[in-house]
XYZ file of C-alpha atoms in Angstrom:
669
model
C -298.959 101.289 32.594
C -301.130 100.125 35.620
C -302.180 96.623 35.857
C -305.829 95.702 36.604
C -306.492 95.087 40.490
C -307.126 91.382 39.770
C -303.988 90.976 37.544
C -301.511 90.105 40.243
C -303.709 87.503 41.818
C -304.468 85.918 38.463
C -300.757 85.865 37.822
C -299.969 84.025 40.986
C -302.760 81.553 40.479
C -301.336 80.836 37.023
C -297.911 80.315 38.466
C -299.210 78.064 41.167
C -301.140 75.885 38.735
C -297.973 75.576 36.475
C -296.075 74.514 39.623
C -298.785 71.994 40.662
C -298.695 70.687 36.984
C -294.886 70.177 36.953
C -295.029 68.512 40.381
C -297.809 66.157 39.128
C -295.726 65.432 36.100
C -292.601 64.576 38.059
C -294.632 62.433 40.368
C -296.068 60.469 37.456
C -292.620 60.089 36.088
C -291.301 58.638 39.263
C -294.108 56.468 39.674
C -293.832 55.160 36.145
C -290.119 54.668 36.659
C -290.568 52.776 39.990
C -292.904 50.217 38.280
C -291.097 49.847 35.050
C -289.238 46.710 34.801
C -285.380 47.000 35.074
C -284.321 43.586 33.440
C -284.627 42.528 29.743
C -287.077 39.866 30.467
C -289.408 41.987 32.372
C -289.158 44.601 29.602
C -289.823 42.196 26.885
C -292.796 40.613 28.807
C -294.348 44.035 29.642
C -293.920 45.337 26.009
C -295.337 42.100 24.368
C -298.248 41.991 26.939
C -299.070 45.677 26.305
C -298.967 45.186 22.516
C -300.986 41.911 22.719
C -303.526 43.477 25.172
C -303.939 46.491 22.802
C -304.298 44.254 19.564
C -306.657 41.936 21.349
C -308.745 44.710 22.698
C -309.038 46.227 19.235
C -309.970 42.770 18.033
C -312.490 42.342 20.626
C -314.093 45.738 19.903
C -314.154 44.994 16.161
C -315.562 41.428 16.804
C -318.145 42.823 19.193
C -319.133 45.715 16.835
C -319.416 43.090 13.807
C -321.287 40.508 15.737
C -323.656 42.994 17.338
C -324.429 44.591 13.980
C -324.857 41.148 12.504
C -326.997 40.084 15.253
C -329.133 43.172 14.789
C -329.220 42.417 11.047
C -330.123 38.729 11.649
C -332.782 39.730 13.993
C -334.383 42.215 11.567
C -333.955 39.777 8.609
C -335.659 36.983 10.586
C -338.535 39.342 11.689
C -339.049 40.517 8.175
C -339.181 36.797 6.983
C -341.706 36.253 9.768
C -343.785 39.212 8.689
C -343.716 38.152 5.142
C -345.013 34.698 6.103
C -347.641 36.213 8.411
C -348.748 38.549 5.684
C -349.342 35.640 3.203
C -351.224 33.677 5.835
C -353.535 36.718 6.663
C -353.930 37.402 2.928
C -354.833 33.739 2.323
C -357.300 33.946 5.139
C -358.903 37.213 4.026
C -358.912 36.061 0.501
C -360.870 32.848 1.578
C -363.386 35.205 3.294
C -363.638 37.331 0.143
C -364.301 34.133 -1.944
C -367.062 33.083 0.458
C -368.666 36.586 0.094
C -368.093 36.485 -3.723
C -369.669 32.876 -4.104
C -372.687 34.127 -2.026
C -373.053 37.226 -3.986
C -372.339 36.067 -7.533
C -373.556 32.475 -7.482
C -376.661 32.981 -5.198
C -377.732 36.565 -4.800
C -377.488 37.745 -8.275
C -379.418 34.833 -9.598
C -382.253 35.149 -7.285
C -385.296 37.297 -6.855
C -385.651 37.942 -3.041
C -389.305 38.588 -3.330
C -389.980 34.999 -4.746
C -386.811 33.006 -4.085
C -385.391 31.907 -0.705
C -381.585 31.885 -0.250
C -381.625 30.486 3.290
C -380.533 26.977 2.089
C -377.599 28.128 0.155
C -376.342 30.465 2.860
C -376.720 27.654 5.363
C -374.584 25.446 3.056
C -371.860 28.221 2.660
C -371.876 28.782 6.401
C -371.654 25.082 7.295
C -368.734 24.537 4.876
C -366.814 27.568 6.529
C -368.197 27.575 10.033
C -364.706 27.194 11.655
C -363.898 30.720 10.328
C -367.289 32.214 10.386
C -369.544 33.346 13.164
C -372.552 34.606 11.084
C -373.628 35.086 7.513
C -376.430 37.717 6.710
C -377.975 39.798 3.867
C -379.917 43.072 4.418
C -382.044 45.256 2.240
C -381.197 48.913 1.709
C -383.721 49.738 4.374
C -382.108 47.638 6.924
C -384.571 44.694 6.909
C -382.925 41.156 7.142
C -383.271 39.037 3.923
C -381.477 35.904 5.240
C -378.965 34.991 7.920
C -377.086 31.860 9.018
C -377.011 30.283 11.726
C -379.261 33.003 13.645
C -382.023 34.612 11.774
C -383.500 36.939 14.451
C -382.243 40.383 14.625
C -382.306 42.308 17.969
C -385.569 44.302 18.426
C -383.834 47.457 19.641
C -381.221 47.428 16.892
C -381.556 49.715 13.844
C -379.323 48.378 11.246
C -379.292 51.410 8.966
C -377.476 53.308 11.762
C -374.604 50.834 11.857
C -371.294 52.201 10.467
C -370.539 49.093 8.434
C -373.900 49.213 6.811
C -373.488 52.982 5.740
C -369.864 52.371 4.741
C -370.713 49.507 2.415
C -373.675 51.459 0.762
C -371.394 54.512 0.203
C -368.764 52.565 -1.666
C -370.076 50.071 -4.217
C -367.849 47.221 -5.255
C -365.538 47.579 -2.368
C -364.843 45.252 0.567
C -364.804 46.730 3.971
C -363.289 45.248 7.019
C -364.107 46.370 10.508
C -362.076 46.321 13.633
C -362.605 43.495 16.234
C -365.883 43.856 18.110
C -368.396 41.786 19.771
C -371.057 40.409 17.497
C -374.337 42.350 18.405
C -376.872 41.995 15.600
C -378.481 38.697 16.336
C -380.230 37.188 19.413
C -378.062 34.328 20.641
C -380.113 31.770 22.645
C -376.774 30.719 24.436
C -376.146 34.303 25.513
C -372.501 34.012 23.974
C -370.347 36.861 23.039
C -368.363 36.273 19.915
C -365.404 38.556 18.845
C -365.684 39.188 15.012
C -364.098 41.212 12.247
C -366.987 42.127 9.963
C -366.512 41.948 6.135
C -369.252 44.023 4.435
C -370.060 44.916 0.783
C -372.858 46.520 -1.253
C -374.697 44.073 -3.467
C -377.347 44.392 -6.043
C -380.638 42.777 -5.172
C -383.486 41.779 -7.538
C -386.981 42.197 -5.879
C -390.122 42.001 -8.009
C -387.864 42.061 -11.119
C -386.465 45.414 -9.872
C -382.871 46.183 -9.001
C -382.309 47.615 -5.551
C -379.353 47.749 -3.087
C -378.514 45.640 -0.296
C -375.459 44.729 2.079
C -373.862 41.427 2.481
C -372.272 40.843 5.961
C -369.787 38.120 6.725
C -368.826 38.165 10.473
C -365.332 36.359 10.509
C -364.271 34.667 13.870
C -361.649 36.987 15.301
C -359.963 34.077 17.234
C -358.637 32.814 13.855
C -356.643 36.096 13.269
C -355.716 36.292 16.991
C -354.248 32.887 16.919
C -352.125 33.722 13.921
C -350.894 37.036 15.526
C -350.060 35.049 18.918
C -347.963 32.567 16.962
C -346.032 35.630 15.498
C -345.474 37.099 19.035
C -344.218 33.837 20.874
C -340.764 35.389 20.968
C -340.264 36.862 24.431
C -337.111 39.043 23.669
C -339.116 42.198 23.694
C -339.945 42.715 20.107
C -343.532 42.241 19.088
C -345.878 42.597 16.075
C -349.333 44.153 16.142
C -352.113 44.768 13.470
C -353.933 47.865 12.645
C -356.319 49.312 10.033
C -355.739 52.095 7.576
C -356.520 54.711 10.097
C -354.262 53.271 12.734
C -357.118 51.610 14.828
C -355.515 48.472 16.407
C -356.988 45.276 15.210
C -354.634 43.128 17.378
C -351.875 43.901 19.963
C -350.111 41.469 22.068
C -350.509 44.127 25.105
C -353.953 45.058 24.208
C -355.164 44.947 27.930
C -352.319 47.321 28.953
C -353.213 49.713 26.178
C -356.877 49.569 26.977
C -356.134 50.509 30.609
C -353.586 53.134 29.513
C -350.840 51.350 31.355
C -348.802 51.575 27.955
C -349.017 53.612 24.957
C -348.415 52.619 21.323
C -347.500 54.783 18.450
C -349.974 53.064 16.190
C -351.525 56.215 14.554
C -348.304 57.385 13.202
C -346.889 53.891 12.374
C -350.089 52.995 10.357
C -349.059 55.806 7.978
C -345.565 54.549 7.397
C -344.674 53.143 4.134
C -343.830 49.501 3.780
C -340.257 48.761 4.943
C -338.037 49.459 8.038
C -338.171 52.757 9.857
C -336.270 54.056 12.837
C -337.987 56.204 15.446
C -337.680 57.340 19.150
C -340.849 56.710 21.108
C -341.122 57.649 24.662
C -337.501 58.103 24.888
C -336.568 54.722 23.469
C -334.951 54.261 20.068
C -336.423 51.275 18.131
C -336.950 50.007 14.591
C -340.328 49.532 12.979
C -341.074 47.351 10.097
C -344.221 47.819 8.179
C -346.088 45.470 5.902
C -349.482 46.213 4.190
C -352.156 43.499 3.885
C -353.787 43.288 0.379
C -357.561 43.794 -0.046
C -357.945 45.575 3.317
C -355.308 48.346 3.791
C -354.413 46.819 7.058
C -350.918 47.252 8.380
C -348.842 44.561 9.979
C -346.191 46.489 12.283
C -343.285 44.819 13.893
C -341.504 46.808 16.639
C -337.989 46.016 17.672
C -336.769 48.240 20.535
C -333.086 48.344 21.381
C -333.800 46.847 24.694
C -334.864 43.660 22.813
C -331.127 43.229 21.871
C -329.853 43.890 25.371
C -329.830 40.202 26.599
C -328.268 39.060 23.389
C -325.806 41.892 23.372
C -324.841 41.285 26.845
C -324.380 37.514 26.237
C -322.403 38.516 23.252
C -320.349 41.070 25.346
C -319.652 38.268 27.962
C -318.607 35.942 25.248
C -316.176 38.467 23.581
C -314.753 39.444 26.923
C -314.224 35.947 27.928
C -312.455 35.174 24.509
C -310.278 38.247 24.819
C -309.336 37.597 28.560
C -308.520 33.863 27.456
C -306.622 34.993 24.476
C -304.719 37.457 26.723
C -303.959 34.950 29.326
C -302.515 32.652 26.614
C -300.702 35.500 25.000
C -299.094 36.318 28.470
C -297.982 32.728 28.876
C -296.584 32.575 25.311
C -295.101 36.056 25.903
C -293.458 34.741 29.184
C -291.878 31.721 27.333
C -290.689 33.815 24.356
C -289.290 36.550 26.855
C -287.536 33.905 28.810
C -286.032 32.306 25.763
C -284.852 35.595 24.550
C -283.491 37.021 27.856
C -282.220 33.645 29.199
C -278.859 33.653 27.248
C -278.383 37.452 28.011
C -279.058 36.748 31.736
C -276.657 33.935 31.780
C -274.028 35.974 29.963
C -274.737 38.970 32.431
C -274.297 36.641 35.360
C -270.842 35.541 33.738
C -269.893 39.121 33.646
C -271.085 39.782 37.227
C -268.729 36.929 38.212
C -266.005 38.631 36.450
C -266.709 41.720 38.367
C -266.189 39.720 41.529
C -262.797 38.499 40.375
C -263.785 35.112 39.045
C -262.073 35.360 35.526
C -262.372 31.863 34.131
C -263.104 31.264 30.576
C -265.154 28.065 31.133
C -267.542 29.932 33.317
C -268.521 32.348 30.600
C -271.856 31.330 28.921
C -271.861 30.527 25.294
C -275.103 30.011 23.673
C -278.486 31.408 22.651
C -278.814 33.522 19.449
C -275.954 33.987 17.054
C -275.424 37.541 18.537
C -275.298 36.282 22.145
C -273.258 33.354 21.238
C -270.629 35.488 19.411
C -270.362 37.831 22.456
C -269.919 34.935 24.831
C -267.093 33.546 22.612
C -265.392 36.870 22.237
C -265.623 37.441 26.054
C -264.362 33.874 26.869
C -261.370 34.412 24.391
C -260.684 37.870 25.842
C -260.636 36.320 29.525
C -258.327 33.544 28.212
C -256.024 36.136 26.961
C -256.337 38.199 30.136
C -255.510 35.183 32.398
C -252.700 34.171 30.277
C -251.240 37.688 30.531
C -251.961 37.648 34.267
C -250.023 34.292 34.603
C -247.299 35.689 32.659
C -247.200 38.677 35.003
C -247.306 36.468 38.048
C -244.446 34.317 36.668
C -242.390 37.376 35.850
C -242.960 38.926 39.276
C -241.933 35.721 40.787
C -238.803 35.695 38.660
C -238.210 39.332 39.647
C -238.877 38.600 43.268
C -236.448 35.619 43.150
C -233.723 37.719 41.456
C -234.134 40.309 44.007
C -233.833 37.784 46.856
C -230.903 36.186 45.250
C -229.225 39.561 44.949
C -230.160 40.582 48.464
C -228.938 37.081 49.902
C -225.681 37.432 47.975
C -225.218 40.877 49.407
C -226.494 40.144 52.817
C -226.066 43.140 55.375
C -222.235 43.391 55.577
C -222.633 45.148 58.904
C -224.453 42.060 60.257
C -221.746 39.746 58.713
C -218.933 41.912 59.929
C -220.417 42.143 63.621
C -220.866 38.327 63.587
C -217.369 37.618 62.487
C -215.962 40.208 64.810
C -217.818 38.394 67.693
C -216.325 35.162 66.689
C -212.813 36.530 66.522
C -213.379 37.990 69.990
C -214.576 34.684 71.409
C -211.379 32.929 69.858
C -209.091 35.531 71.277
C -210.729 35.354 74.643
C -210.493 31.528 74.700
C -214.264 31.033 74.394
C -213.667 28.364 71.678
C -216.990 26.690 72.346
C -219.034 29.875 71.936
C -217.049 30.523 68.723
C -217.707 27.233 67.411
C -221.522 27.714 68.272
C -221.540 30.984 66.431
C -219.719 29.597 63.355
C -222.210 26.700 63.306
C -225.302 28.875 63.623
C -223.870 31.315 60.929
C -223.401 28.394 58.508
C -226.768 26.982 59.215
C -228.128 30.469 58.591
C -226.483 30.588 55.164
C -227.391 27.123 54.246
C -231.057 27.674 54.860
C -230.930 30.986 53.186
C -229.556 29.546 50.123
C -231.700 26.318 50.097
C -230.165 25.137 46.707
C -231.959 27.888 45.105
C -235.519 26.957 46.173
C -237.833 29.512 47.548
C -240.299 26.945 49.228
C -238.992 25.038 52.334
C -240.528 23.599 55.415
C -241.691 25.554 58.339
C -239.428 23.466 60.416
C -236.478 24.823 58.438
C -237.808 28.322 58.459
C -238.172 28.131 62.374
C -234.458 26.753 62.388
C -233.238 29.664 60.331
C -234.995 32.151 62.643
C -233.441 30.225 65.691
C -229.923 30.607 64.015
C -230.515 34.261 63.522
C -231.902 34.915 67.032
C -228.842 32.943 68.430
C -226.385 35.091 66.676
C -228.102 38.431 67.549
C -228.376 37.417 71.423
C -224.580 37.103 71.398
C -224.200 40.268 69.631
C -226.580 41.996 71.951
C -224.940 40.204 74.972
C -228.254 38.505 75.926
C -230.054 41.811 76.484
C -233.506 40.351 75.685
C -235.055 36.962 75.765
C -236.228 34.809 72.982
C -239.111 32.185 73.212
C -240.159 29.762 70.526
C -243.568 28.172 70.964
C -244.166 26.006 67.870
C -246.588 23.240 67.427
C -245.101 20.162 66.140
C -247.894 19.678 63.652
C -246.833 22.914 61.876
C -243.488 21.914 61.000
C -244.436 19.542 58.293
C -246.056 22.260 56.219
C -244.562 24.219 53.474
C -243.866 28.065 53.486
C -241.913 30.670 51.655
C -238.255 30.947 53.088
C -237.143 34.136 54.909
C -240.457 35.477 56.163
C -239.804 35.174 59.892
C -236.245 36.568 59.859
C -237.186 40.166 58.745
C -239.868 40.295 61.295
C -237.361 39.344 64.037
C -235.090 41.836 62.777
C -237.593 44.568 62.948
C -238.534 43.368 66.384
C -234.927 43.862 67.588
C -234.159 47.128 65.758
C -237.456 48.784 66.708
C -238.483 46.852 69.741
C -236.284 45.362 72.361
C -232.712 46.055 70.925
C -232.202 49.313 72.755
C -234.010 48.373 75.935
C -232.213 48.002 79.245
C -231.629 44.465 80.236
C -233.307 44.929 83.388
C -236.450 45.894 81.665
C -236.993 42.385 80.589
C -237.260 42.700 76.872
C -238.583 39.642 75.192
C -239.506 38.341 71.664
C -242.076 35.419 71.480
C -242.621 33.303 68.271
C -245.715 31.361 68.400
C -246.873 29.057 65.512
C -249.986 26.881 65.343
C -252.186 25.156 62.848
C -255.913 25.813 62.499
C -257.789 23.031 60.289
C -260.956 23.857 58.394
C -263.178 21.221 60.182
C -262.098 22.371 63.645
C -265.187 24.180 64.324
C -263.374 27.038 65.790
C -263.643 30.311 63.916
C -260.695 31.894 65.525
C -260.672 35.676 65.181
C -257.320 36.975 64.144
C -256.351 40.480 64.856
C -255.292 42.257 61.729
C -253.862 45.623 62.592
C -256.703 47.355 64.569
C -259.288 45.268 62.864
C -260.682 42.000 63.993
C -261.306 39.483 61.302
C -263.222 36.205 61.239
C -260.656 33.408 60.397
C -263.434 31.643 58.339
C -263.539 34.368 55.913
C -259.783 34.011 55.169
C -259.742 30.214 54.601
C -258.740 28.899 51.203
C -261.517 26.713 49.679
C -259.281 25.323 46.957
C -258.915 21.732 48.401
C -255.117 21.928 48.185
C -254.704 23.579 51.556
C -255.895 21.653 54.613
C -256.405 24.764 56.753
C -254.450 27.782 57.944
C -251.026 28.468 59.439
C -250.429 31.389 61.923
C -247.076 32.548 62.989
C -246.999 35.253 65.533
C -243.867 37.532 66.331
C -244.535 39.474 69.516
C -242.335 41.800 71.342
C -242.721 43.946 74.490
C -240.583 46.783 73.200
C -241.376 50.376 72.508
C -244.403 49.753 70.073
C -245.434 52.392 67.667
C -248.210 54.893 67.209
C -251.500 53.402 65.469
C -251.082 55.725 62.363
C -247.544 54.137 61.730
C -248.839 50.693 62.297
C -251.648 51.177 59.772
C -249.198 52.103 57.155
C -246.588 49.604 57.968
C -247.519 47.213 55.087
C -248.196 49.995 52.560
C -245.752 50.578 49.987
C -247.139 54.183 49.117
C -247.310 55.444 52.700
C -246.451 58.872 53.830
C -242.889 59.219 54.920
C -243.684 60.943 58.176
C -245.497 57.975 59.447
C -242.887 55.421 58.346
C -240.131 53.975 60.432
C -236.872 54.333 58.477
C -235.783 50.800 57.350
C -232.403 49.457 57.969
C -231.107 45.913 58.682
C -231.184 43.163 56.168
C -233.053 45.238 53.440
C -235.754 42.573 53.305
C -238.589 44.504 54.984
C -242.069 43.703 56.169
C -243.631 44.912 52.771
C -241.427 42.456 50.817
C -242.540 39.516 53.007
C -246.220 40.622 52.741
C -246.132 41.054 49.047
C -244.450 37.793 48.440
C -246.934 35.802 50.611
C -250.055 37.574 48.732
C -248.417 37.013 45.461
C -247.701 33.347 46.015
C -250.951 32.330 47.879
C -253.517 34.877 47.364
C -254.967 38.330 48.638
C -256.471 36.710 51.667
C -253.133 35.771 53.056
C -250.112 37.974 54.271
C -248.985 39.858 57.225
C -251.341 41.530 59.809
C -249.943 44.049 62.323
C -250.984 45.577 65.585
C -249.027 47.809 67.956
C -249.468 50.006 70.911
C -246.852 52.510 72.204
C -244.884 51.203 75.252
C -246.900 47.914 74.868
C -245.212 46.294 72.083
C -245.879 44.997 68.611
C -247.428 41.805 67.244
C -247.023 40.748 63.597
C -248.989 37.757 62.483
C -248.108 35.691 59.419
C -251.126 33.917 57.730
C -250.580 31.295 55.264
C -252.501 28.215 53.965
C -251.591 24.798 55.430
C -250.014 22.998 52.539
C -248.073 19.652 53.355
C -244.513 19.896 52.129
C -243.828 17.249 49.405
C -242.268 17.257 45.959
C -245.446 17.857 43.995
C -246.449 20.825 46.202
C -243.213 22.249 46.139
C -243.186 22.349 42.252
C -246.564 23.775 42.276
C -245.678 26.524 44.690
C -242.312 27.319 43.046
C -244.113 27.494 39.553
C -246.273 30.285 40.937
C -249.595 28.593 39.712
C -251.042 27.759 43.251
C -252.991 31.040 43.342
C -254.608 30.520 40.041
C -255.502 26.919 40.717
C -256.799 27.875 44.162
C -259.057 30.797 42.606
C -260.364 28.311 39.909
C -261.364 25.789 42.551
C -262.935 28.398 44.718
């Protein structure tokens, strides 16, 4: 089946869009993961903050909606109350005008014959009684002739009254009151040439003339300013809403923006709104949504119309929005502060416990350093961990003690079975000296051998002074020099200050033994073979961070110092020879028990090798101490012993013999 020509392109585009979508998703996940908090306090704080923000945002929206709705409702209710009061005031005013008209008609006109009786005085009296609200008061016959008027009695000459709308409307509908729209009074001549805005109230009346019944029109020109003042008081609010007055047909009687309407600057929906029933209506006029409240005026059919555009609420809504945002923001800040305190109180015990575990990872396993506190769960974890560490430390101490006992037993066995070949050769040399008459040399050899055995035994003690250890080394080298017929030289360079400090016994002699067997023992005497022993003391406060060469690596001495407070500094004992040396790969594995056999020099001699010495020092004093070796072929070998400077006394000897020095040192550090 053949594909459409555009199918491959569409398929490629779809695949490309999917690929881009996957890349965007992966990037978004990476970005989210990058900014997500990694610790428990940050996680709790962010979670609480997001939940608080969401709840406060919802609360703010609900409050804003409720308050905005209530504000609109309150504004509409206030406008309705104002309109009701205004309707009452207008009706009272119009009712008073109606009573004036009724009083003139029923009390004066109906009881008078206009052909014989004058009603001028009565009309003047009524006018004077209500002149604040009246502009003129007049009575016309059916033919338009003036019967009586107050206060002006002369009709304009060019005015034909029967052509006036108010006149014809009144005659066409008997017994009805008719109110006109505002206009300038134009019936009578005014000596002051004033212009008075009036609203005319006209009605048809029955006249008696020559005892005959005829028709007439009673006209009451009300002062428009009274109505205007009432409406202006209603429209004092400048928020955008306004109230205007129309007649039944929608013609405007009063509008607060009458001038703009007259000049067509603005339009009003007065024609349609005048036909609305009483109540509230919603409409959209000129693209703006607004509410319209309509109230009818009794006796007249006038409509009092209030317009409330949505823009009228904008200022109040903006203020409300600002207040709600301010409240939500303030509440959010308070919640963040509270959340921070809560998250800190929740996470602090866990962080402290976590720091304790980190210290455990660094090797500081001390029960008293494990935090115990916080909630019941965290406190239980802390106590359990503390008990576990106490048990582990106890087991480790037991292992150290057992190892020490094992090492001691091995040493005792080795010392009790010291190399028979070495002893045989030494005794054979003594016999040879006696037979040769070298009695003094024989005595010297016996003395050196006795001293060697005396220090080796040391009454069963493993801790001796460095002075004794150096003497033991001197005894050993004196015997070996005789055996090797002074084929090499020996130099002891030992600081006097070093001799007062404590050390593990038999740590120099195995190194010397290796220096002889693998270094200078087989050299020709003319080659000048030499073994040099150098011992010195390095105090902590010397300010001299001596670099000690460890194998082929340089180590800063300050990093190896013991901070326990028991040790006063460091002791370094170097055993150097200028013998054959060894390759770097052999030197690197010299102190490794699990080394490859092809890189190891076969061990012989006393059997107490370098690894044994190295392990005993580290087991006794700590991992930062021990042996450090470096060597180059045909250049020689240097072995450095590094131990803490601990004064030799009875208390320190007991502490070191017990094997607890390392534990105490680690705790204090």
